[in-house]
């Protein structure tokens, strides 16, 4: 049985099947990803770590359908992301820098994807459903009193919470996060890690999370995927055998410390 057939039977949320990605320019050809196969289950939280420039973000962009794989296929919910049958609104994206419009309020920024989808005729429900969902997300993330505020009036952590709400408002099955807390200070990052886990627990989304922070990866995840230097291949997939919910005490757990140390060994040479 092929990996594709096996994952389809198991209803994989994300599937990379023998994926290769090469960037060709006039002067050179760069192999970014070499023969990666990975299956992510529904509702699973997976982090991807690796050296700088190894292809972590490329892996995420392939799942988002931003790039085409050179070889192999990428599926979301059993559908090739490059096919006409792929539902673009099945995936939410969160980047390191919040993508918010300064002239729109927090609420209007959250509703922006809904506005765009409505204009393109691809909304699956009536707009009232999404307005109620936006209000629920504001409440879930503690932002309800800032609904009429503007992005420049918020802290970096609050702006990123708005971005997470924005990516969830149209109820995607999969959330793709590219170093979303990389620009935050350590204390704010820890708070956002806890906030993200709470949101994940309440929404049961599948999350693919890119990070260079090994402690963050272990703290958040069910599994940690370790990539090699470019061209990226999978060196290991580490099972994170830590109980949930994760708390600040988790970071002092002997198993947590050992898992971080084991992961670090791949980058210490």
mmCIF file of N, CA and C in Angstrom, residues 64-129:
data_model
loop_
_atom_site.group_PDB
_atom_site.id
_atom_site.type_symbol
_atom_site.label_atom_id
_atom_site.label_comp_id
_atom_site.label_asym_id
_atom_site.label_seq_id
_atom_site.Cartn_x
_atom_site.Cartn_y
_atom_site.Cartn_z
ATOM 1 N N UNK A 64 0.251 25.145 1.685
ATOM 2 C CA UNK A 64 -0.689 26.239 1.449
ATOM 3 C C UNK A 64 -1.062 26.372 -0.021
ATOM 4 N N UNK A 65 -0.332 25.676 -0.895
ATOM 5 C CA UNK A 65 -0.592 25.795 -2.324
ATOM 6 C C UNK A 65 0.037 27.019 -2.945
ATOM 7 N N UNK A 66 0.920 27.697 -2.188
ATOM 8 C CA UNK A 66 1.600 28.886 -2.706
ATOM 9 C C UNK A 66 2.628 28.486 -3.759
ATOM 10 N N UNK A 67 3.332 27.385 -3.516
ATOM 11 C CA UNK A 67 4.284 26.829 -4.471
ATOM 12 C C UNK A 67 3.795 25.466 -4.948
ATOM 13 N N UNK A 68 4.180 25.102 -6.164
ATOM 14 C CA UNK A 68 3.952 23.747 -6.669
ATOM 15 C C UNK A 68 5.172 22.887 -6.347
ATOM 16 N N UNK A 69 4.974 21.641 -5.945
ATOM 17 C CA UNK A 69 6.127 20.757 -5.790
ATOM 18 C C UNK A 69 6.726 20.431 -7.154
ATOM 19 N N UNK A 70 8.038 20.265 -7.208
ATOM 20 C CA UNK A 70 8.689 19.849 -8.447
ATOM 21 C C UNK A 70 8.354 18.395 -8.748
ATOM 22 N N UNK A 71 8.347 17.576 -7.709
ATOM 23 C CA UNK A 71 7.936 16.171 -7.811
ATOM 24 C C UNK A 71 7.108 15.827 -6.580
ATOM 25 N N UNK A 72 6.323 14.757 -6.691
ATOM 26 C CA UNK A 72 5.500 14.325 -5.573
ATOM 27 C C UNK A 72 4.202 15.108 -5.488
ATOM 28 N N UNK A 73 3.482 14.918 -4.382
ATOM 29 C CA UNK A 73 2.213 15.610 -4.216
ATOM 30 C C UNK A 73 2.003 15.976 -2.755
ATOM 31 N N UNK A 74 1.225 17.043 -2.568
ATOM 32 C CA UNK A 74 0.841 17.499 -1.238
ATOM 33 C C UNK A 74 -0.677 17.513 -1.185
ATOM 34 N N UNK A 75 -1.243 16.930 -0.135
ATOM 35 C CA UNK A 75 -2.696 16.856 -0.005
ATOM 36 C C UNK A 75 -3.159 17.489 1.303
ATOM 37 N N UNK A 76 -4.328 18.104 1.242
ATOM 38 C CA UNK A 76 -5.055 18.541 2.426
ATOM 39 C C UNK A 76 -6.379 17.788 2.429
ATOM 40 N N UNK A 77 -6.631 17.045 3.496
ATOM 41 C CA UNK A 77 -7.862 16.244 3.599
ATOM 42 C C UNK A 77 -8.068 15.331 2.391
ATOM 43 N N UNK A 78 -6.969 14.740 1.909
ATOM 44 C CA UNK A 78 -7.051 13.779 0.818
ATOM 45 C C UNK A 78 -7.158 14.373 -0.567
ATOM 46 N N UNK A 79 -7.069 15.704 -0.689
ATOM 47 C CA UNK A 79 -7.189 16.372 -1.986
ATOM 48 C C UNK A 79 -5.881 17.082 -2.311
ATOM 49 N N UNK A 80 -5.354 16.848 -3.504
ATOM 50 C CA UNK A 80 -4.136 17.509 -3.965
ATOM 51 C C UNK A 80 -4.347 19.023 -3.929
ATOM 52 N N UNK A 81 -3.422 19.745 -3.287
ATOM 53 C CA UNK A 81 -3.599 21.193 -3.130
ATOM 54 C C UNK A 81 -3.523 21.932 -4.461
ATOM 55 N N UNK A 82 -2.983 21.288 -5.497
ATOM 56 C CA UNK A 82 -2.906 21.922 -6.807
ATOM 57 C C UNK A 82 -4.096 21.580 -7.701
ATOM 58 N N UNK A 83 -5.008 20.746 -7.216
ATOM 59 C CA UNK A 83 -6.147 20.347 -8.043
ATOM 60 C C UNK A 83 -7.276 21.361 -7.939
ATOM 61 N N UNK A 84 -8.175 21.328 -8.907
ATOM 62 C CA UNK A 84 -9.328 22.225 -8.905
ATOM 63 C C UNK A 84 -10.296 21.906 -7.767
ATOM 64 N N UNK A 85 -10.207 20.690 -7.230
ATOM 65 C CA UNK A 85 -11.114 20.276 -6.152
ATOM 66 C C UNK A 85 -10.673 20.772 -4.778
ATOM 67 N N UNK A 86 -9.443 21.297 -4.685
ATOM 68 C CA UNK A 86 -8.939 21.757 -3.393
ATOM 69 C C UNK A 86 -9.668 23.018 -2.953
ATOM 70 N N UNK A 87 -10.163 23.016 -1.722
ATOM 71 C CA UNK A 87 -10.843 24.177 -1.155
ATOM 72 C C UNK A 87 -9.811 25.075 -0.470
ATOM 73 N N UNK A 88 -9.568 26.256 -1.056
ATOM 74 C CA UNK A 88 -8.561 27.156 -0.504
ATOM 75 C C UNK A 88 -8.885 27.563 0.933
ATOM 76 N N UNK A 89 -10.191 27.640 1.253
ATOM 77 C CA UNK A 89 -10.559 28.065 2.599
ATOM 78 C C UNK A 89 -10.478 26.936 3.624
ATOM 79 N N UNK A 90 -9.885 25.798 3.229
ATOM 80 C CA UNK A 90 -9.659 24.715 4.195
ATOM 81 C C UNK A 90 -8.355 24.918 4.958
ATOM 82 N N UNK A 91 -7.598 25.961 4.584
ATOM 83 C CA UNK A 91 -6.294 26.227 5.189
ATOM 84 C C UNK A 91 -6.235 27.667 5.680
ATOM 85 N N UNK A 92 -5.743 27.849 6.915
ATOM 86 C CA UNK A 92 -5.487 29.178 7.455
ATOM 87 C C UNK A 92 -3.990 29.392 7.590
ATOM 88 N N UNK A 93 -3.536 30.630 7.366
ATOM 89 C CA UNK A 93 -2.109 30.950 7.388
ATOM 90 C C UNK A 93 -1.815 32.023 8.425
ATOM 91 N N UNK A 94 -0.742 31.804 9.203
ATOM 92 C CA UNK A 94 -0.259 32.811 10.146
ATOM 93 C C UNK A 94 1.248 32.938 9.948
ATOM 94 N N UNK A 95 1.706 34.177 9.680
ATOM 95 C CA UNK A 95 3.123 34.418 9.437
ATOM 96 C C UNK A 95 3.771 35.095 10.643
ATOM 97 N N UNK A 96 5.091 35.256 10.579
ATOM 98 C CA UNK A 96 5.823 35.853 11.696
ATOM 99 C C UNK A 96 5.391 37.289 11.941
ATOM 100 N N UNK A 97 5.199 38.049 10.873
ATOM 101 C CA UNK A 97 4.751 39.433 11.004
ATOM 102 C C UNK A 97 3.252 39.497 10.767
ATOM 103 N N UNK A 98 2.489 40.070 11.707
ATOM 104 C CA UNK A 98 1.040 40.173 11.524
ATOM 105 C C UNK A 98 0.688 40.910 10.239
ATOM 106 N N UNK A 99 -0.230 40.347 9.470
ATOM 107 C CA UNK A 99 -0.675 40.966 8.220
ATOM 108 C C UNK A 99 -2.012 41.646 8.499
ATOM 109 N N UNK A 100 -1.923 42.870 9.032
ATOM 110 C CA UNK A 100 -3.109 43.626 9.419
ATOM 111 C C UNK A 100 -3.094 44.980 8.725
ATOM 112 N N UNK A 101 -4.260 45.467 8.368
ATOM 113 C CA UNK A 101 -4.395 46.762 7.704
ATOM 114 C C UNK A 101 -4.625 47.843 8.751
ATOM 115 N N UNK A 102 -3.750 48.857 8.747
ATOM 116 C CA UNK A 102 -3.783 49.889 9.783
ATOM 117 C C UNK A 102 -5.098 50.653 9.833
ATOM 118 N N UNK A 103 -5.771 50.776 8.682
ATOM 119 C CA UNK A 103 -6.988 51.588 8.624
ATOM 120 C C UNK A 103 -8.257 50.795 8.941
ATOM 121 N N UNK A 104 -8.099 49.514 9.227
ATOM 122 C CA UNK A 104 -9.250 48.698 9.605
ATOM 123 C C UNK A 104 -9.181 48.366 11.098
ATOM 124 N N UNK A 105 -10.331 48.344 11.746
ATOM 125 C CA UNK A 105 -10.370 47.987 13.157
ATOM 126 C C UNK A 105 -10.000 46.516 13.341
ATOM 127 N N UNK A 106 -9.798 46.129 14.586
ATOM 128 C CA UNK A 106 -9.505 44.732 14.894
ATOM 129 C C UNK A 106 -10.590 43.824 14.328
ATOM 130 N N UNK A 107 -11.841 44.173 14.589
ATOM 131 C CA UNK A 107 -12.955 43.354 14.095
ATOM 132 C C UNK A 107 -12.949 43.283 12.574
ATOM 133 N N UNK A 108 -12.760 44.425 11.921
ATOM 134 C CA UNK A 108 -12.779 44.450 10.457
ATOM 135 C C UNK A 108 -11.592 43.698 9.866
ATOM 136 N N UNK A 109 -10.448 43.716 10.551
ATOM 137 C CA UNK A 109 -9.307 42.925 10.092
ATOM 138 C C UNK A 109 -9.606 41.437 10.186
ATOM 139 N N UNK A 110 -10.248 41.028 11.272
ATOM 140 C CA UNK A 110 -10.606 39.617 11.419
ATOM 141 C C UNK A 110 -11.572 39.188 10.322
ATOM 142 N N UNK A 111 -12.471 40.079 9.958
ATOM 143 C CA UNK A 111 -13.482 39.768 8.946
ATOM 144 C C UNK A 111 -12.974 39.921 7.513
ATOM 145 N N UNK A 112 -11.749 40.409 7.334
ATOM 146 C CA UNK A 112 -11.240 40.667 5.983
ATOM 147 C C UNK A 112 -11.268 39.432 5.082
ATOM 148 N N UNK A 113 -10.829 38.241 5.545
ATOM 149 C CA UNK A 113 -10.916 37.070 4.663
ATOM 150 C C UNK A 113 -12.343 36.760 4.232
ATOM 151 N N UNK A 114 -13.296 36.984 5.135
ATOM 152 C CA UNK A 114 -14.702 36.744 4.807
ATOM 153 C C UNK A 114 -15.160 37.707 3.722
ATOM 154 N N UNK A 115 -14.738 38.967 3.834
ATOM 155 C CA UNK A 115 -15.085 39.967 2.824
ATOM 156 C C UNK A 115 -14.544 39.568 1.457
ATOM 157 N N UNK A 116 -13.281 39.136 1.433
ATOM 158 C CA UNK A 116 -12.658 38.731 0.166
ATOM 159 C C UNK A 116 -13.364 37.506 -0.409
ATOM 160 N N UNK A 117 -13.661 36.525 0.438
ATOM 161 C CA UNK A 117 -14.344 35.313 -0.036
ATOM 162 C C UNK A 117 -15.745 35.626 -0.531
ATOM 163 N N UNK A 118 -16.417 36.553 0.130
ATOM 164 C CA UNK A 118 -17.758 36.947 -0.306
ATOM 165 C C UNK A 118 -17.708 37.584 -1.687
ATOM 166 N N UNK A 119 -16.714 38.450 -1.900
ATOM 167 C CA UNK A 119 -16.568 39.107 -3.200
ATOM 168 C C UNK A 119 -16.252 38.107 -4.302
ATOM 169 N N UNK A 120 -15.605 36.991 -3.928
ATOM 170 C CA UNK A 120 -15.256 35.960 -4.907
ATOM 171 C C UNK A 120 -16.281 34.834 -4.973
ATOM 172 N N UNK A 121 -17.343 34.962 -4.186
ATOM 173 C CA UNK A 121 -18.431 33.990 -4.234
ATOM 174 C C UNK A 121 -18.081 32.615 -3.726
ATOM 175 N N UNK A 122 -17.179 32.531 -2.723
ATOM 176 C CA UNK A 122 -16.758 31.216 -2.238
ATOM 177 C C UNK A 122 -17.094 30.997 -0.764
ATOM 178 N N UNK A 123 -17.952 31.826 -0.193
ATOM 179 C CA UNK A 123 -18.364 31.606 1.192
ATOM 180 C C UNK A 123 -19.249 30.368 1.285
ATOM 181 N N UNK A 124 -19.008 29.550 2.300
ATOM 182 C CA UNK A 124 -19.788 28.330 2.464
ATOM 183 C C UNK A 124 -21.043 28.558 3.300
ATOM 184 N N UNK A 125 -21.085 29.654 4.071
ATOM 185 C CA UNK A 125 -22.240 29.970 4.915
ATOM 186 C C UNK A 125 -22.601 31.433 4.732
ATOM 187 N N UNK A 126 -23.725 31.843 5.328
ATOM 188 C CA UNK A 126 -24.097 33.251 5.228
ATOM 189 C C UNK A 126 -23.184 34.083 6.124
ATOM 190 N N UNK A 127 -23.095 35.382 5.832
ATOM 191 C CA UNK A 127 -22.142 36.248 6.519
ATOM 192 C C UNK A 127 -22.438 36.380 8.005
ATOM 193 N N UNK A 128 -23.692 36.236 8.399
ATOM 194 C CA UNK A 128 -24.035 36.340 9.816
ATOM 195 C C UNK A 128 -23.301 35.278 10.632
ATOM 196 N N UNK A 129 -23.153 34.083 10.060
ATOM 197 C CA UNK A 129 -22.410 33.017 10.746
ATOM 198 C C UNK A 129 -20.987 33.470 11.041
#
